[in-house]
Coordinates of C-alpha atoms and ligand atoms in Angstrom, one line a residue:
M26 CA -59.7 29.7 -11.7
T27 CA -56.9 28.5 -9.5
T28 CA -53.6 27.0 -11.0
T29 CA -51.2 24.7 -9.4
P30 CA -47.7 26.3 -9.1
P31 CA -45.0 24.0 -10.9
P32 CA -42.9 21.9 -8.6
Q33 CA -39.8 23.7 -7.3
P34 CA -36.6 22.0 -7.7
A35 CA -34.9 20.9 -4.4
P36 CA -32.8 23.7 -2.8
R37 CA -29.1 23.0 -4.0
T38 CA -26.9 22.6 -1.1
G39 CA -23.5 23.3 -3.0
R40 CA -22.3 20.4 -1.2
R41 CA -20.2 18.0 -3.4
V42 CA -17.5 15.3 -3.3
L43 CA -14.2 15.6 -5.3
L44 CA -13.2 12.0 -6.0
A45 CA -9.6 11.3 -6.9
S46 CA -8.5 9.2 -9.9
P47 CA -6.3 7.2 -9.7
R48 CA -7.3 5.7 -6.2
G49 CA -7.7 2.4 -4.5
W50 CA -6.5 -1.0 -5.8
C51 CA -3.1 -1.1 -7.6
A52 CA -1.8 -3.9 -9.9
G53 CA 0.2 -5.5 -7.1
V54 CA -2.7 -5.6 -4.8
D55 CA -5.1 -6.9 -7.5
R56 CA -2.7 -9.7 -8.4
A57 CA -2.1 -10.8 -4.7
V58 CA -5.9 -10.9 -3.7
H59 CA -6.6 -12.7 -7.1
T60 CA -3.8 -15.2 -6.3
V61 CA -5.5 -16.3 -3.2
E62 CA -9.0 -16.4 -4.9
K63 CA -7.6 -18.6 -7.7
A64 CA -5.9 -20.8 -5.3
L65 CA -8.9 -21.4 -3.4
E66 CA -10.8 -22.2 -6.6
Q67 CA -8.2 -24.4 -7.9
Y68 CA -7.0 -26.4 -5.0
G69 CA -9.8 -26.1 -2.5
P70 CA -9.7 -24.6 1.2
P71 CA -8.0 -24.3 3.3
I72 CA -5.2 -21.9 1.7
Y73 CA -2.8 -20.8 4.4
V74 CA -1.6 -17.0 3.9
R75 CA 1.4 -15.7 5.8
H76 CA 0.4 -12.3 7.0
E77 CA -2.4 -10.2 5.7
I78 CA -2.3 -10.8 1.8
V79 CA -2.8 -7.0 1.6
H80 CA -3.3 -4.5 4.6
N81 CA -7.1 -4.3 4.3
K82 CA -9.6 -5.5 6.8
H83 CA -12.6 -5.7 4.4
V84 CA -10.3 -7.9 1.9
V85 CA -8.9 -10.2 4.8
Q86 CA -12.3 -10.9 6.1
N87 CA -13.8 -11.7 2.9
L88 CA -11.1 -14.2 1.9
Q89 CA -11.4 -15.6 5.4
K90 CA -15.0 -16.4 4.5
K91 CA -14.0 -18.2 1.4
G92 CA -11.5 -20.4 3.3
A93 CA -8.2 -18.6 3.6
V94 CA -6.5 -19.0 6.7
F95 CA -4.2 -16.2 7.9
V96 CA -1.1 -16.9 9.9
D97 CA 1.7 -14.8 11.4
E98 CA 4.4 -17.4 10.8
T99 CA 5.2 -20.2 8.5
A100 CA 5.6 -22.6 11.6
E101 CA 1.9 -22.2 12.2
V102 CA 1.1 -23.9 8.6
P103 CA 0.5 -27.6 8.9
E104 CA 3.0 -29.6 7.1
G105 CA 2.4 -30.4 3.4
S106 CA -0.3 -27.7 3.0
I107 CA -0.4 -24.7 0.5
V108 CA 0.8 -21.1 1.7
V109 CA 0.8 -17.9 -0.1
F110 CA 3.2 -15.3 0.7
S111 CA 1.7 -11.8 0.8
A112 CA 2.3 -8.8 -1.6
H113 CA 4.7 -7.4 0.9
G114 CA 7.4 -10.0 0.1
V115 CA 9.3 -12.4 2.4
A116 CA 13.1 -12.9 3.3
P117 CA 14.8 -15.9 1.7
A118 CA 15.0 -17.5 5.1
V119 CA 11.0 -17.8 5.1
H120 CA 11.3 -19.7 1.7
T121 CA 14.0 -22.1 3.2
E122 CA 11.8 -22.6 6.3
A123 CA 8.7 -23.5 4.1
A124 CA 10.7 -25.9 2.1
E125 CA 12.0 -27.7 5.4
R126 CA 8.4 -27.9 6.4
R127 CA 7.3 -29.5 2.8
L128 CA 4.9 -26.6 2.1
A129 CA 3.8 -25.9 -1.4
T130 CA 4.2 -22.2 -1.7
I131 CA 2.8 -19.5 -4.0
D132 CA 4.5 -16.1 -4.0
A133 CA 2.3 -13.2 -4.4
T134 CA 4.9 -10.8 -3.7
C135 CA 4.3 -7.5 -5.7
P136 CA 6.8 -7.6 -8.7
L137 CA 7.8 -3.9 -7.8
V138 CA 8.7 -5.2 -4.3
T139 CA 10.8 -8.0 -5.9
K140 CA 12.7 -5.2 -7.8
V141 CA 13.8 -3.8 -4.7
H142 CA 14.8 -7.3 -3.3
R143 CA 16.9 -7.8 -6.6
E144 CA 18.7 -4.4 -6.0
A145 CA 19.4 -5.2 -2.5
V146 CA 21.0 -8.6 -3.6
R147 CA 22.9 -7.0 -6.5
Y148 CA 24.4 -4.2 -4.5
A149 CA 25.1 -6.5 -1.5
Q150 CA 27.0 -8.7 -4.1
Q151 CA 29.1 -5.6 -5.1
D152 CA 29.6 -5.1 -1.3
Y153 CA 28.2 -1.9 -0.9
D154 CA 26.5 -0.6 2.4
I155 CA 22.9 -0.4 1.8
L156 CA 20.9 2.2 3.5
L157 CA 17.1 1.0 3.4
I158 CA 14.9 3.8 4.1
G159 CA 11.5 2.7 5.5
H160 CA 9.5 2.0 8.5
E161 CA 10.9 -0.1 11.2
G162 CA 8.9 -3.5 11.7
H163 CA 7.1 -3.1 8.3
E164 CA 6.7 -6.5 6.6
E165 CA 8.3 -5.3 3.5
V166 CA 11.2 -3.8 5.3
I167 CA 11.7 -7.1 7.0
G168 CA 11.5 -9.1 3.8
T169 CA 14.0 -6.7 2.0
S170 CA 16.5 -6.6 4.8
G171 CA 16.5 -10.5 4.9
E172 CA 18.0 -10.4 1.4
A173 CA 21.2 -9.0 2.4
P174 CA 21.2 -8.7 6.7
D175 CA 25.0 -8.1 6.6
H176 CA 24.9 -5.1 4.0
I177 CA 21.6 -3.4 4.9
T178 CA 20.9 -0.8 7.8
L179 CA 17.5 0.6 8.1
V180 CA 17.0 4.4 8.0
D181 CA 13.6 5.4 9.5
G182 CA 13.5 9.1 8.7
P183 CA 16.2 12.0 8.7
D184 CA 16.8 11.6 12.5
D185 CA 18.4 8.3 11.9
V186 CA 21.1 9.8 9.5
A187 CA 23.5 11.2 12.3
N188 CA 24.1 8.0 13.9
L189 CA 24.8 5.8 10.8
N190 CA 28.2 4.1 10.3
V191 CA 29.5 2.8 7.1
R192 CA 32.6 0.8 6.0
D193 CA 33.6 2.8 3.0
E194 CA 31.7 6.2 2.4
T195 CA 32.5 5.8 -1.4
K196 CA 30.5 2.8 -1.6
V197 CA 27.3 3.4 -0.1
I198 CA 23.7 3.1 -1.7
W199 CA 20.3 3.8 -0.6
L200 CA 17.1 2.0 -1.6
S201 CA 13.6 2.2 -0.1
Q202 CA 10.3 0.6 0.9
T203 CA 7.8 1.1 -1.9
T204 CA 4.9 2.7 0.0
L205 CA 6.7 5.7 1.6
S206 CA 5.9 9.6 1.4
V207 CA 7.7 10.8 -1.5
D208 CA 8.4 14.2 0.0
E209 CA 9.7 12.7 3.4
T210 CA 11.9 10.2 1.5
M211 CA 13.5 13.0 -0.4
A212 CA 14.4 14.7 2.9
T213 CA 15.8 11.8 4.2
V214 CA 17.8 11.2 1.1
N215 CA 19.1 14.8 1.1
A216 CA 20.1 14.3 4.8
L217 CA 22.0 11.1 3.7
K218 CA 23.7 13.2 0.7
T219 CA 24.9 15.8 3.3
R220 CA 26.2 13.0 5.3
F221 CA 27.6 10.9 2.5
P222 CA 28.6 13.0 -0.6
H223 CA 29.4 9.8 -2.7
L224 CA 25.9 8.4 -2.0
T225 CA 24.7 6.1 -4.9
S226 CA 21.0 6.4 -5.9
P227 CA 18.9 3.3 -7.0
P228 CA 18.8 2.9 -10.7
S229 CA 15.0 3.8 -10.6
D230 CA 12.4 4.7 -8.2
D231 CA 11.8 2.3 -5.6
I232 CA 8.5 4.1 -4.4
C233 CA 6.1 2.7 -6.6
Y234 CA 4.0 4.2 -9.4
A235 CA 0.7 3.7 -7.3
T236 CA 2.1 5.3 -4.1
Q237 CA 3.3 8.2 -6.3
N238 CA 0.2 8.6 -8.0
R239 CA -2.2 8.4 -5.1
Q240 CA -0.3 11.1 -3.3
T241 CA -0.1 13.5 -6.3
A242 CA -3.9 13.0 -6.2
V243 CA -4.3 13.5 -2.6
K244 CA -2.2 16.9 -2.9
E245 CA -4.7 18.2 -5.3
L246 CA -7.5 17.2 -3.1
A247 CA -6.0 18.9 -0.2
E248 CA -5.6 22.4 -2.2
R249 CA -9.4 22.2 -3.3
T250 CA -11.4 20.7 -0.5
E251 CA -12.1 21.4 3.2
L252 CA -12.0 17.8 4.3
V253 CA -10.0 14.9 2.9
L254 CA -11.2 11.4 3.5
V255 CA -9.0 8.4 2.8
V256 CA -10.2 4.9 2.8
G257 CA -7.8 2.3 3.9
S258 CA -6.7 0.3 6.9
K259 CA -4.4 1.9 9.7
N260 CA -1.7 -0.7 9.1
S261 CA -1.7 0.1 5.1
S262 CA 1.6 2.1 5.0
N263 CA 0.4 3.7 1.7
S264 CA -3.0 4.8 3.1
A265 CA -1.5 6.3 6.1
R266 CA 1.1 8.3 4.1
M267 CA -1.8 9.6 1.9
V268 CA -3.5 11.3 5.2
E269 CA -0.1 12.7 6.2
V270 CA 0.4 13.9 2.6
A271 CA -2.9 15.7 2.6
R272 CA -2.2 17.5 5.9
A273 CA 1.2 18.5 4.8
A274 CA -0.4 19.9 1.6
G275 CA -2.6 22.1 3.6
A276 CA -5.8 20.0 4.0
P277 CA -7.8 21.8 6.9
A278 CA -8.7 18.1 7.9
A279 CA -7.8 14.7 6.7
H280 CA -8.9 11.3 8.2
L281 CA -8.3 7.6 7.4
V282 CA -11.4 5.3 7.6
D283 CA -11.8 1.7 7.0
F284 CA -15.7 1.9 6.6
A285 CA -18.2 4.6 6.1
H286 CA -19.6 4.1 9.4
E287 CA -16.4 5.4 11.0
I288 CA -17.1 9.0 9.8
D289 CA -18.0 11.4 12.4
D290 CA -20.6 13.8 11.3
A291 CA -18.9 16.6 13.3
W292 CA -16.0 16.4 10.6
L293 CA -18.7 17.9 8.1
E294 CA -19.3 21.0 9.8
N295 CA -18.7 24.0 7.6
V296 CA -17.5 21.6 4.9
T297 CA -18.7 22.4 1.3
T298 CA -16.5 20.2 -0.6
V299 CA -15.1 16.6 0.5
G300 CA -12.1 15.3 -1.0
L301 CA -12.3 11.5 -1.4
T302 CA -9.7 8.8 -2.3
S303 CA -8.5 5.5 -1.1
G304 CA -5.3 3.6 -0.4
A305 CA -3.7 1.0 -2.9
S306 CA -5.2 -1.9 -0.9
A307 CA -8.8 -0.6 -0.4
P308 CA -11.3 -1.9 -2.7
D309 CA -13.8 0.5 -4.6
T310 CA -16.8 -0.9 -2.9
L311 CA -15.6 0.7 0.5
V312 CA -15.5 4.1 -1.5
D313 CA -18.9 3.6 -2.8
G314 CA -20.1 3.1 0.8
V315 CA -18.6 6.3 1.7
L316 CA -20.2 8.0 -1.4
Q317 CA -23.6 6.7 -0.3
W318 CA -22.9 7.8 3.2
L319 CA -22.2 11.5 2.1
A320 CA -25.0 11.6 -0.4
E321 CA -27.4 10.9 2.3
R322 CA -26.0 14.1 4.0
G323 CA -26.4 16.2 1.1
Y324 CA -23.0 15.6 -0.7
D325 CA -24.6 14.1 -3.8
D326 CA -22.7 16.1 -6.4
V327 CA -19.6 14.0 -7.5
E328 CA -16.8 15.3 -9.5
T329 CA -13.9 13.1 -10.5
L330 CA -10.5 14.6 -10.5
T331 CA -8.2 12.8 -12.7
T332 CA -4.4 13.5 -12.0
A333 CA -2.9 10.4 -13.9
E334 CA -3.9 7.3 -16.0
E335 CA -2.9 4.0 -15.0
S336 CA -2.8 0.8 -17.0
I337 CA -0.3 -1.4 -15.2
T338 CA -1.2 -5.1 -14.7
F339 CA 0.8 -8.2 -13.6
A340 CA 0.4 -11.7 -14.4
L341 CA -0.5 -14.3 -11.9
P342 CA 2.2 -16.1 -10.0
H343 CA 3.5 -19.1 -12.1
E344 CA 3.1 -21.5 -9.1
L345 CA -0.6 -21.3 -10.0
R346 CA -0.1 -23.3 -13.2
R347 CA 1.3 -26.3 -11.3
N348 CA -0.5 -29.1 -9.6
L349 CA 0.0 -28.3 -5.9
R350 CA -2.1 -30.7 -4.2
Ligands
LIG19 FE1 2.9 -2.9 -5.5 FE2 2.9 -0.4 -5.1 FE3 0.8 -1.9 -5.0 FE4 2.6 -2.3 -3.2 S1 1.5 -0.3 -3.4 S2 1.5 -3.7 -4.1 S3 4.6 -1.9 -4.4 S4 1.9 -1.7 -6.7

């Protein structure tokens, strides 16, 4: 009599994914995207949005399909229309221009960016020279600088410090963009402190909780995995910083991808554990796409690495409660 051998379990590859938590959408991005969706629902298309509402291709394309029209400048918005200002914030001059064009505005600036704007206004009123650490040309930096252009000087890294001039070395404060690398910013602050020993620090962190938490998590991934993948768009400051932070923390390789199809199979050579996370503007559906792509290649064992808990939420802009059309 012959017996049928029992089915053998599939050979274990040992390949796995370490998934960061927290990752992805922060409270400010969630608020900004819901603001545009709610405006479309409430007032109907078109709803104009000045600049990308958040720096993510997928989010922008989805909103375009629903009737959002993205413009670079307020001047492109037809008079009398509704325009949403993005999460990165705008200078007061943009509000003035919108009022001149009789636009109904909805301000989706993240409250944590607004906090930095208020600090800039307060210290400018006290006649401080404000050294704003940030990346030249980034929308957030342009918006914050516009609050007090005569008092703010941009500092784009430690190399800028030697050339700075201030009016009174005892009345100088540093502020920063919300989405910078924490470690690089501290290197710039240390250089500033050496140059200006009386330098005042902001009353609380300008780099926001979401940026800090995602960087802490990606450092852990860098130590435990052979490849770190960050889901996010190239123009997303906090996503780009996460890749840099991973590399600085010793990740053998780290890449930024918008979508799963951008991953190169060659990156997986000799990789047993992949670290996966996403920037503050990337929705989790894109992470799910990457998880599926990895599972198809044997990386189907997924473990979550939790480094912080997040519970912050922001109320939608009050303008949505008004009849704008
Ligand atoms: Fe606000 Fe930070 Fe999110 Fe930017 S990354 S929208 S500052 S919470």
